[in-house]
Amino acid sequence: MPELPEVEILVRHLEPLLVGKTIEEVHVRRAKVLAPTSVRELRQSLRGATFVALSRRGKYLVFELRRGTDAKLLTLLGHLGMTGRMYLQDAQTSLPKHAAVILRCGSQNFVFEDTRYFGRFTLDTTVLGDLGPEPLNAEFTAAVFGEALSRSGQAIKIKLLDQRLVAGLGNIYASEALFRAEVSPRIPARRLAGEEVARLWKAMRWVLREAITRGSTVPLRYAGEGRGDGLFYFGRSTETPTGYEEQLRVYDRQGRPCPKCATTIKRFVQAARSTFFCPKCQPGRRGKAKRGEGRKKDSLKTRR
DNA sequence: CACCATGTTCCTTG
DNA sequence: CCAAGGAACATGGT
């Protein structure tokens, strides 16, 4: 469930539940998610610590804790990777198969579970320093965005996934924002016209805000079973068991009609990731053929 | 069995 | 040093 809107909703959900709670026991079942923090270091730091605040930076969850009244604040960084979840449950409740870290706070467990273990739960916060601006903050103006784009010849879709450019978009919202802006995912970043930059800047923010709004109005079950939990960008539906369904316009909709013009949505691969777009609403540049696109060279890789 | 998956990081090549 | 491309990480769904 991990792009900016999902993390934002999760942070808003957890913040009031966690603040004031004190960790009594720390259990690590998959040490790799802590790296480079060691199990011992995490346990020593967190045992007896109280949650003071929780916020979000890009797709990261930033937990702030304090041990004792005067002690310094410590920061715990969380990331959901592709399949991570975080939630509180009764300490009696059985733990999920892929629980990576469990923090017992009184009668409740704060659980970080992650099926694929791509997520993070660490005291090392250095990655935050490499993140670009928050797309929904005032500092992130269209001019700032355009300036950043002008320094790259890489396809715009790929740049949108670069967390150093702007922090928080992932593969879903990158395609969604480009569709809303009616910009082709293949255009080299620095080739976007000024008005295209402006449209994309606006569309990114609209798409992210829309997802947060929708997520806020849907009854999510953070610890629940079943797919779709914690995922959103939902709208009401009479066809699904939950009564809600995702409202994505192009993501994972190849072969289906474009919601604007009914042209068939296409899928192709960029930087080893799927991109979805409407060839009519998001036409590529005419004129120059792009080389190195749609056909890859045979780089024979050698093993180390 | 084959392929695909919401993310980040490391390695290689140019 | 930088940019770009791809594989790796680990598990599950279709």
Short mmCIF file of C-alpha atoms (C1' of nucleotides) in Angstrom, two decimals, chain A residues 2 59 79 127 170-171 251 273-274, chain B residues 4-9 11-13:
data_model
loop_
_atom_site.label_atom_id
_atom_site.label_comp_id
_atom_site.label_asym_id
_atom_site.label_seq_id
_atom_site.Cartn_x
_atom_site.Cartn_y
_atom_site.Cartn_z
CA PRO A 2 2.86 2.37 -0.30
CA LYS A 59 6.84 7.53 1.68
CA HIS A 79 8.96 2.37 5.18
CA VAL A 127 18.04 8.44 3.58
CA GLY A 170 5.25 5.76 -6.98
CA ASN A 171 4.35 3.74 -10.02
CA TYR A 251 -3.06 2.15 -13.81
CA ARG A 273 8.34 -0.84 -14.52
CA SER A 274 4.94 -0.85 -16.15
"C1'" DC B 4 3.87 -10.00 -12.74
"C1'" DA B 5 3.65 -6.99 -8.49
"C1'" DT B 6 2.36 -0.25 -4.88
"C1'" DG B 7 9.91 0.28 -3.69
"C1'" DT B 8 14.81 1.20 -2.94
"C1'" DT B 9 19.60 0.27 -3.52
"C1'" DC B 11 26.39 -2.48 -9.60
"C1'" DT B 12 27.87 -1.71 -14.22
"C1'" DT B 13 28.50 0.84 -18.23
#
